[in-house]
Amino acid sequence: MQERFILKVEDLTVSFDGFKAVDGLNLYIEPNECHVIIGPNGAGKTTLLDLICGRTAASGGSVKFHDKELLSMREDQIVHAGVGRKFQTPSVYEDLTVFENLELNYPKGYSVFGALTFRCDDTIRGRITEIAETIFLEDMLDEKAAYLSHGQKQWLEIGMLLIQDPELLMLDEPVAGMSVAERKKTAELLKRIITDRSVIVIEHDMGFVVDIATRVTVLHQGQVLSEGSMEHVQNDPKVVEVYLGH
Ligand SMILES: Nc1ncnc2c1ncn2[C@@H]1O[C@H](COP(=O)(O)OP(=O)(O)O)[C@@H](O)[C@H]1O
Ligand SMILES: [Mg+2]
């Protein structure tokens, strides 16, 4: 039987010199979900993603991706297992074109004998074109990344993750610094990509959250303060008090 959740975070804790940035946290992610994490600055949102992607070592708890315990895996193994992570600031290669940035992240295959295998150019080109359309950059494939707007760089970085076809994609404040029009397109982009995968998004822009979230978790002091539909958490007095009321 198909498991209901692709990711199960249970009792996850990390302490930095005795300070618990994430404290006994539980989080469950279903397939095709856009799960948004909100909460005040310092709530532990970025640290949570750092723990899931293996960048920060946990003090306790468990993070299961299907049947794999991510806490005992290295960052590169976690990526290989199908979990992609985008950081807050875009890190595209400015001197390379959009096409080259995407090509660089195209997964290199290994045969059963361990030898590196190269897929035919047309397959790679087709996949890059497909991703470029998804991220609204199909007309800019030969443009150097340096000439892209901030928003377009953010989309390119999402594309660089999508080309690896992760089953779970984690995005930290993807629309920060974007124009209203770019935010709208990013919402459209997220709706497109969750047909094939799940996404965890950290976000502050409530208009954007309303647009994209299938489910919302509110973090506060490293713990889950509230969880449910956007409507549910927006009307939760605890959430209004510590976050939305400000
Ligand atoms: N490597 C670290 N060492 C010490 N404290 C940290 C470290 N990383 C994060 N913190 C602290 O943990 C808390 C949560 O930080 P963070 O996850 O970045 O919050 P958020 O993303 O919700 O704004 C903050 O108080 C921050 O100062
Ligand atoms: Mg953060």
mmCIF file of C-alpha atoms and ligand atoms in Angstrom:
data_model
loop_
_atom_site.group_PDB
_atom_site.id
_atom_site.type_symbol
_atom_site.label_atom_id
_atom_site.label_comp_id
_atom_site.label_asym_id
_atom_site.label_seq_id
_atom_site.Cartn_x
_atom_site.Cartn_y
_atom_site.Cartn_z
ATOM 1 C CA MET A 1 0.000 0.000 0.000
ATOM 2 C CA GLN A 2 1.167 3.515 -0.848
ATOM 3 C CA GLU A 3 2.250 5.422 2.278
ATOM 4 C CA ARG A 4 0.259 8.564 2.893
ATOM 5 C CA PHE A 5 3.337 10.702 3.609
ATOM 6 C CA ILE A 6 6.563 11.076 1.636
ATOM 7 C CA LEU A 7 8.303 12.898 4.501
ATOM 8 C CA LYS A 8 7.847 12.333 8.220
ATOM 9 C CA VAL A 9 9.656 14.638 10.638
ATOM 10 C CA GLU A 10 9.264 13.443 14.213
ATOM 11 C CA ASP A 11 10.495 14.918 17.479
ATOM 12 C CA LEU A 12 13.207 16.792 15.573
ATOM 13 C CA THR A 13 15.458 18.831 17.830
ATOM 14 C CA VAL A 14 18.642 20.819 17.442
ATOM 15 C CA SER A 15 20.297 22.863 20.122
ATOM 16 C CA PHE A 16 23.038 25.419 19.638
ATOM 17 C CA ASP A 17 24.888 25.836 22.951
ATOM 18 C CA GLY A 18 21.807 24.752 24.864
ATOM 19 C CA PHE A 19 19.412 26.960 22.855
ATOM 20 C CA LYS A 20 16.815 24.825 21.066
ATOM 21 C CA ALA A 21 16.322 26.411 17.628
ATOM 22 C CA VAL A 22 14.096 23.453 16.659
ATOM 23 C CA ASP A 23 12.399 21.775 19.564
ATOM 24 C CA GLY A 24 10.554 18.454 19.322
ATOM 25 C CA LEU A 25 9.084 19.282 15.944
ATOM 26 C CA ASN A 26 6.695 17.043 13.966
ATOM 27 C CA LEU A 27 5.888 17.687 10.310
ATOM 28 C CA TYR A 28 4.251 15.404 7.740
ATOM 29 C CA ILE A 29 4.344 16.006 3.994
ATOM 30 C CA GLU A 30 1.976 14.362 1.510
ATOM 31 C CA PRO A 31 2.535 13.870 -2.224
ATOM 32 C CA ASN A 32 1.595 16.844 -4.458
ATOM 33 C CA GLU A 33 1.424 19.203 -1.516
ATOM 34 C CA CYS A 34 2.554 22.830 -1.349
ATOM 35 C CA HIS A 35 3.247 23.048 2.364
ATOM 36 C CA VAL A 36 4.046 26.570 3.518
ATOM 37 C CA ILE A 37 5.949 27.300 6.711
ATOM 38 C CA ILE A 38 5.415 30.701 8.288
ATOM 39 C CA GLY A 39 6.382 32.264 11.592
ATOM 40 C CA PRO A 40 8.264 35.194 13.108
ATOM 41 C CA ASN A 41 11.986 35.787 12.520
ATOM 42 C CA GLY A 42 14.076 33.357 14.517
ATOM 43 C CA ALA A 43 11.262 30.776 14.731
ATOM 44 C CA GLY A 44 13.546 28.069 13.330
ATOM 45 C CA LYS A 45 12.213 27.883 9.757
ATOM 46 C CA THR A 46 15.549 27.995 7.930
ATOM 47 C CA THR A 47 17.127 25.705 10.532
ATOM 48 C CA LEU A 48 14.366 23.156 9.881
ATOM 49 C CA LEU A 49 15.260 23.049 6.168
ATOM 50 C CA ASP A 50 18.982 22.876 7.079
ATOM 51 C CA LEU A 51 18.239 19.796 9.207
ATOM 52 C CA ILE A 52 16.153 18.070 6.512
ATOM 53 C CA CYS A 53 18.777 18.631 3.784
ATOM 54 C CA GLY A 54 21.676 17.506 5.985
ATOM 55 C CA ARG A 55 23.433 20.871 6.244
ATOM 56 C CA THR A 56 22.981 20.983 10.019
ATOM 57 C CA ALA A 57 23.271 17.912 12.252
ATOM 58 C CA ALA A 58 20.257 17.256 14.484
ATOM 59 C CA SER A 59 20.520 16.695 18.238
ATOM 60 C CA GLY A 60 17.640 14.219 18.195
ATOM 61 C CA GLY A 61 14.535 12.937 16.442
ATOM 62 C CA SER A 62 13.950 11.491 13.016
ATOM 63 C CA VAL A 63 13.455 12.643 9.413
ATOM 64 C CA LYS A 64 12.137 9.837 7.220
ATOM 65 C CA PHE A 65 11.904 10.304 3.460
ATOM 66 C CA HIS A 66 9.889 7.234 2.459
ATOM 67 C CA ASP A 67 11.835 4.515 4.313
ATOM 68 C CA LYS A 68 15.154 6.385 4.399
ATOM 69 C CA GLU A 69 16.414 8.068 7.572
ATOM 70 C CA LEU A 70 17.829 11.358 6.274
ATOM 71 C CA LEU A 71 19.527 12.227 9.570
ATOM 72 C CA SER A 72 22.127 9.534 8.960
ATOM 73 C CA MET A 73 22.807 10.627 5.359
ATOM 74 C CA ARG A 74 25.191 13.196 3.862
ATOM 75 C CA GLU A 75 23.926 16.265 1.976
ATOM 76 C CA ASP A 76 24.791 14.800 -1.446
ATOM 77 C CA GLN A 77 23.109 11.482 -0.619
ATOM 78 C CA ILE A 78 19.953 13.361 0.396
ATOM 79 C CA VAL A 79 19.950 15.236 -2.925
ATOM 80 C CA HIS A 80 20.438 11.935 -4.726
ATOM 81 C CA ALA A 81 17.524 10.397 -2.798
ATOM 82 C CA GLY A 82 15.276 13.116 -4.273
ATOM 83 C CA VAL A 83 15.249 16.091 -1.914
ATOM 84 C CA GLY A 84 16.246 19.447 -3.455
ATOM 85 C CA ARG A 85 16.868 22.649 -1.516
ATOM 86 C CA LYS A 86 17.006 26.244 -2.644
ATOM 87 C CA PHE A 87 18.661 28.803 -0.399
ATOM 88 C CA GLN A 88 17.530 32.387 0.115
ATOM 89 C CA THR A 89 20.036 34.067 -2.184
ATOM 90 C CA PRO A 90 20.241 32.873 -5.795
ATOM 91 C CA SER A 91 23.481 31.119 -6.683
ATOM 92 C CA VAL A 92 23.433 30.794 -10.442
ATOM 93 C CA TYR A 93 26.604 30.993 -12.550
ATOM 94 C CA GLU A 94 26.508 34.556 -13.863
ATOM 95 C CA ASP A 95 28.993 33.959 -16.712
ATOM 96 C CA LEU A 96 27.110 30.953 -18.066
ATOM 97 C CA THR A 97 23.957 31.087 -20.174
ATOM 98 C CA VAL A 98 20.562 29.943 -18.917
ATOM 99 C CA PHE A 99 20.989 26.800 -21.029
ATOM 100 C CA GLU A 100 24.450 26.068 -19.576
ATOM 101 C CA ASN A 101 23.273 26.630 -16.004
ATOM 102 C CA LEU A 102 20.509 24.073 -16.522
ATOM 103 C CA GLU A 103 22.776 21.648 -18.417
ATOM 104 C CA LEU A 104 25.302 21.713 -15.580
ATOM 105 C CA ASN A 105 22.686 20.290 -13.219
ATOM 106 C CA TYR A 106 21.377 17.627 -15.589
ATOM 107 C CA PRO A 107 21.851 14.381 -13.649
ATOM 108 C CA LYS A 108 24.768 12.304 -14.880
ATOM 109 C CA GLY A 109 23.781 8.659 -15.099
ATOM 110 C CA TYR A 110 25.840 5.670 -14.066
ATOM 111 C CA SER A 111 25.425 2.273 -15.697
ATOM 112 C CA VAL A 112 25.166 -0.925 -13.643
ATOM 113 C CA PHE A 113 28.915 -1.339 -14.230
ATOM 114 C CA GLY A 114 29.617 2.012 -12.611
ATOM 115 C CA ALA A 115 30.712 3.715 -15.812
ATOM 116 C CA LEU A 116 29.462 7.211 -16.506
ATOM 117 C CA THR A 117 26.882 7.125 -19.295
ATOM 118 C CA PHE A 118 25.881 10.064 -21.428
ATOM 119 C CA ARG A 119 22.388 10.397 -22.734
ATOM 120 C CA CYS A 120 21.930 11.618 -26.297
ATOM 121 C CA ASP A 121 22.095 15.383 -26.757
ATOM 122 C CA ASP A 122 18.504 15.582 -27.992
ATOM 123 C CA THR A 123 17.180 14.106 -24.754
ATOM 124 C CA ILE A 124 19.087 16.631 -22.682
ATOM 125 C CA ARG A 125 18.163 19.522 -24.976
ATOM 126 C CA GLY A 126 14.494 18.504 -24.842
ATOM 127 C CA ARG A 127 14.500 18.344 -21.078
ATOM 128 C CA ILE A 128 16.252 21.723 -20.759
ATOM 129 C CA THR A 129 13.715 23.324 -23.115
ATOM 130 C CA GLU A 130 10.863 21.828 -21.117
ATOM 131 C CA ILE A 131 12.274 23.178 -17.827
ATOM 132 C CA ALA A 132 12.945 26.595 -19.423
ATOM 133 C CA GLU A 133 9.270 26.818 -20.413
ATOM 134 C CA THR A 134 8.189 25.921 -16.878
ATOM 135 C CA ILE A 135 10.362 28.701 -15.408
ATOM 136 C CA PHE A 136 9.337 31.344 -18.025
ATOM 137 C CA LEU A 137 12.831 31.515 -19.552
ATOM 138 C CA GLU A 138 12.286 29.701 -22.854
ATOM 139 C CA ASP A 139 13.216 32.840 -24.823
ATOM 140 C CA MET A 140 16.357 33.463 -22.790
ATOM 141 C CA LEU A 141 18.220 30.153 -23.116
ATOM 142 C CA ASP A 142 21.264 31.796 -24.768
ATOM 143 C CA GLU A 143 21.338 34.796 -22.429
ATOM 144 C CA LYS A 144 24.053 34.980 -19.773
ATOM 145 C CA ALA A 145 22.567 34.609 -16.291
ATOM 146 C CA ALA A 146 24.199 37.929 -15.343
ATOM 147 C CA TYR A 147 21.634 39.735 -17.524
ATOM 148 C CA LEU A 148 18.601 38.187 -15.828
ATOM 149 C CA SER A 149 16.471 40.122 -13.336
ATOM 150 C CA HIS A 150 16.613 39.078 -9.685
ATOM 151 C CA GLY A 151 13.295 37.252 -10.122
ATOM 152 C CA GLN A 152 14.475 35.449 -13.259
ATOM 153 C CA LYS A 153 17.613 34.296 -11.408
ATOM 154 C CA GLN A 154 15.393 32.849 -8.688
ATOM 155 C CA TRP A 155 13.383 30.971 -11.338
ATOM 156 C CA LEU A 156 16.573 29.730 -12.979
ATOM 157 C CA GLU A 157 17.738 28.352 -9.668
ATOM 158 C CA ILE A 158 14.403 26.560 -9.237
ATOM 159 C CA GLY A 159 14.932 25.177 -12.761
ATOM 160 C CA MET A 160 18.408 23.944 -11.792
ATOM 161 C CA LEU A 161 16.744 21.930 -9.034
ATOM 162 C CA LEU A 162 13.805 20.775 -11.194
ATOM 163 C CA ILE A 163 16.136 19.288 -13.812
ATOM 164 C CA GLN A 164 17.237 16.784 -11.154
ATOM 165 C CA ASP A 165 13.555 15.835 -10.801
ATOM 166 C CA PRO A 166 13.363 15.913 -6.977
ATOM 167 C CA GLU A 167 10.321 14.376 -5.345
ATOM 168 C CA LEU A 168 10.526 17.006 -2.614
ATOM 169 C CA LEU A 169 11.635 20.565 -3.256
ATOM 170 C CA MET A 170 12.338 23.020 -0.417
ATOM 171 C CA LEU A 171 12.360 26.773 -1.089
ATOM 172 C CA ASP A 172 13.420 29.432 1.414
ATOM 173 C CA GLU A 173 11.607 32.738 0.758
ATOM 174 C CA PRO A 174 11.485 32.344 -3.042
ATOM 175 C CA VAL A 175 9.619 35.597 -3.772
ATOM 176 C CA ALA A 176 11.689 37.916 -1.554
ATOM 177 C CA GLY A 177 12.685 40.933 -3.659
ATOM 178 C CA MET A 178 10.320 40.032 -6.517
ATOM 179 C CA SER A 179 7.888 42.405 -8.211
ATOM 180 C CA VAL A 180 4.129 41.818 -7.909
ATOM 181 C CA ALA A 181 4.044 40.420 -11.455
ATOM 182 C CA GLU A 182 6.951 38.062 -10.715
ATOM 183 C CA ARG A 183 5.230 36.865 -7.530
ATOM 184 C CA LYS A 184 2.104 35.999 -9.508
ATOM 185 C CA LYS A 185 4.170 34.031 -12.031
ATOM 186 C CA THR A 186 6.047 32.246 -9.238
ATOM 187 C CA ALA A 187 2.709 31.154 -7.755
ATOM 188 C CA GLU A 188 1.773 29.780 -11.164
ATOM 189 C CA LEU A 189 5.152 28.024 -11.371
ATOM 190 C CA LEU A 190 4.650 26.333 -7.990
ATOM 191 C CA LYS A 191 1.139 25.195 -8.945
ATOM 192 C CA ARG A 192 2.583 23.629 -12.105
ATOM 193 C CA ILE A 193 5.398 21.778 -10.376
ATOM 194 C CA ILE A 194 3.375 20.228 -7.536
ATOM 195 C CA THR A 195 1.542 18.079 -10.079
ATOM 196 C CA ASP A 196 4.730 15.951 -10.074
ATOM 197 C CA ARG A 197 6.199 16.514 -6.593
ATOM 198 C CA SER A 198 5.773 18.091 -3.158
ATOM 199 C CA VAL A 199 7.112 21.484 -2.181
ATOM 200 C CA ILE A 200 7.933 22.989 1.208
ATOM 201 C CA VAL A 201 8.044 26.790 1.053
ATOM 202 C CA ILE A 202 9.107 29.243 3.746
ATOM 203 C CA GLU A 203 7.356 32.536 3.117
ATOM 204 C CA HIS A 204 6.391 35.849 4.716
ATOM 205 C CA ASP A 205 4.191 37.306 1.962
ATOM 206 C CA MET A 206 0.685 36.363 3.122
ATOM 207 C CA GLY A 207 -0.926 37.185 -0.227
ATOM 208 C CA PHE A 208 1.458 34.734 -1.861
ATOM 209 C CA VAL A 209 0.847 32.111 0.832
ATOM 210 C CA VAL A 210 -2.936 32.331 0.324
ATOM 211 C CA ASP A 211 -2.316 31.811 -3.391
ATOM 212 C CA ILE A 212 -0.133 28.712 -3.190
ATOM 213 C CA ALA A 213 -0.581 26.840 0.108
ATOM 214 C CA THR A 214 -2.389 23.544 0.291
ATOM 215 C CA ARG A 215 -1.412 23.444 3.972
ATOM 216 C CA VAL A 216 0.298 25.826 6.404
ATOM 217 C CA THR A 217 2.450 25.191 9.471
ATOM 218 C CA VAL A 218 3.195 28.075 11.837
ATOM 219 C CA LEU A 219 6.477 27.802 13.725
ATOM 220 C CA HIS A 220 7.249 29.691 16.900
ATOM 221 C CA GLN A 221 10.330 29.218 19.080
ATOM 222 C CA GLY A 222 11.235 26.009 17.266
ATOM 223 C CA GLN A 223 7.840 24.415 17.800
ATOM 224 C CA VAL A 224 4.634 23.998 15.800
ATOM 225 C CA LEU A 225 2.214 26.684 16.978
ATOM 226 C CA SER A 226 -0.596 25.891 14.571
ATOM 227 C CA GLU A 227 -1.236 23.856 11.448
ATOM 228 C CA GLY A 228 -3.958 23.437 8.853
ATOM 229 C CA SER A 229 -5.509 25.361 5.992
ATOM 230 C CA MET A 230 -4.543 29.035 5.586
ATOM 231 C CA GLU A 231 -8.029 29.948 6.762
ATOM 232 C CA HIS A 232 -7.585 27.831 9.882
ATOM 233 C CA VAL A 233 -4.220 29.303 10.908
ATOM 234 C CA GLN A 234 -5.252 32.873 10.031
ATOM 235 C CA ASN A 235 -8.126 32.597 12.490
ATOM 236 C CA ASP A 236 -6.137 30.870 15.219
ATOM 237 C CA PRO A 237 -5.838 33.376 18.106
ATOM 238 C CA LYS A 238 -2.366 32.019 19.015
ATOM 239 C CA VAL A 239 -1.122 32.816 15.496
ATOM 240 C CA VAL A 240 -2.675 36.261 15.483
ATOM 241 C CA GLU A 241 -0.994 36.990 18.807
ATOM 242 C CA VAL A 242 2.577 35.966 17.957
ATOM 243 C CA TYR A 243 2.711 36.589 14.223
ATOM 244 C CA LEU A 244 -0.108 37.899 12.087
ATOM 245 C CA GLY A 245 -1.185 40.586 14.540
ATOM 246 C CA HIS A 246 2.081 42.509 14.116
HETATM 247 N N1 LIG B 1 24.432 27.757 13.530
HETATM 248 C C1 LIG B 1 23.777 28.388 14.514
HETATM 249 N N2 LIG B 1 24.352 28.611 15.710
HETATM 250 C C2 LIG B 1 23.702 29.251 16.688
HETATM 251 N N3 LIG B 1 22.436 29.690 16.593
HETATM 252 C C3 LIG B 1 21.802 29.505 15.427
HETATM 253 C C4 LIG B 1 22.430 28.853 14.326
HETATM 254 N N4 LIG B 1 21.534 28.800 13.284
HETATM 255 C C5 LIG B 1 20.409 29.398 13.729
HETATM 256 N N5 LIG B 1 20.562 29.830 15.004
HETATM 257 C C6 LIG B 1 19.539 30.486 15.829
HETATM 258 O O1 LIG B 1 18.364 29.692 15.757
HETATM 259 C C7 LIG B 1 17.198 30.505 15.716
HETATM 260 C C8 LIG B 1 16.374 30.164 14.504
HETATM 261 O O2 LIG B 1 16.999 30.683 13.350
HETATM 262 P P1 LIG B 1 16.417 30.490 11.884
HETATM 263 O O3 LIG B 1 16.132 29.055 11.657
HETATM 264 O O4 LIG B 1 17.338 31.151 10.941
HETATM 265 O O5 LIG B 1 15.041 31.301 11.987
HETATM 266 P P2 LIG B 1 14.028 31.740 10.848
HETATM 267 O O6 LIG B 1 14.477 31.186 9.532
HETATM 268 O O7 LIG B 1 12.699 31.208 11.284
HETATM 269 O O8 LIG B 1 14.020 33.248 10.862
HETATM 270 C C9 LIG B 1 17.673 31.945 15.755
HETATM 271 O O9 LIG B 1 17.595 32.393 17.096
HETATM 272 C C10 LIG B 1 19.112 31.855 15.287
HETATM 273 O O10 LIG B 1 19.876 32.888 15.831
HETATM 274 MG MG MG B 2 15.028 32.097 7.686
#
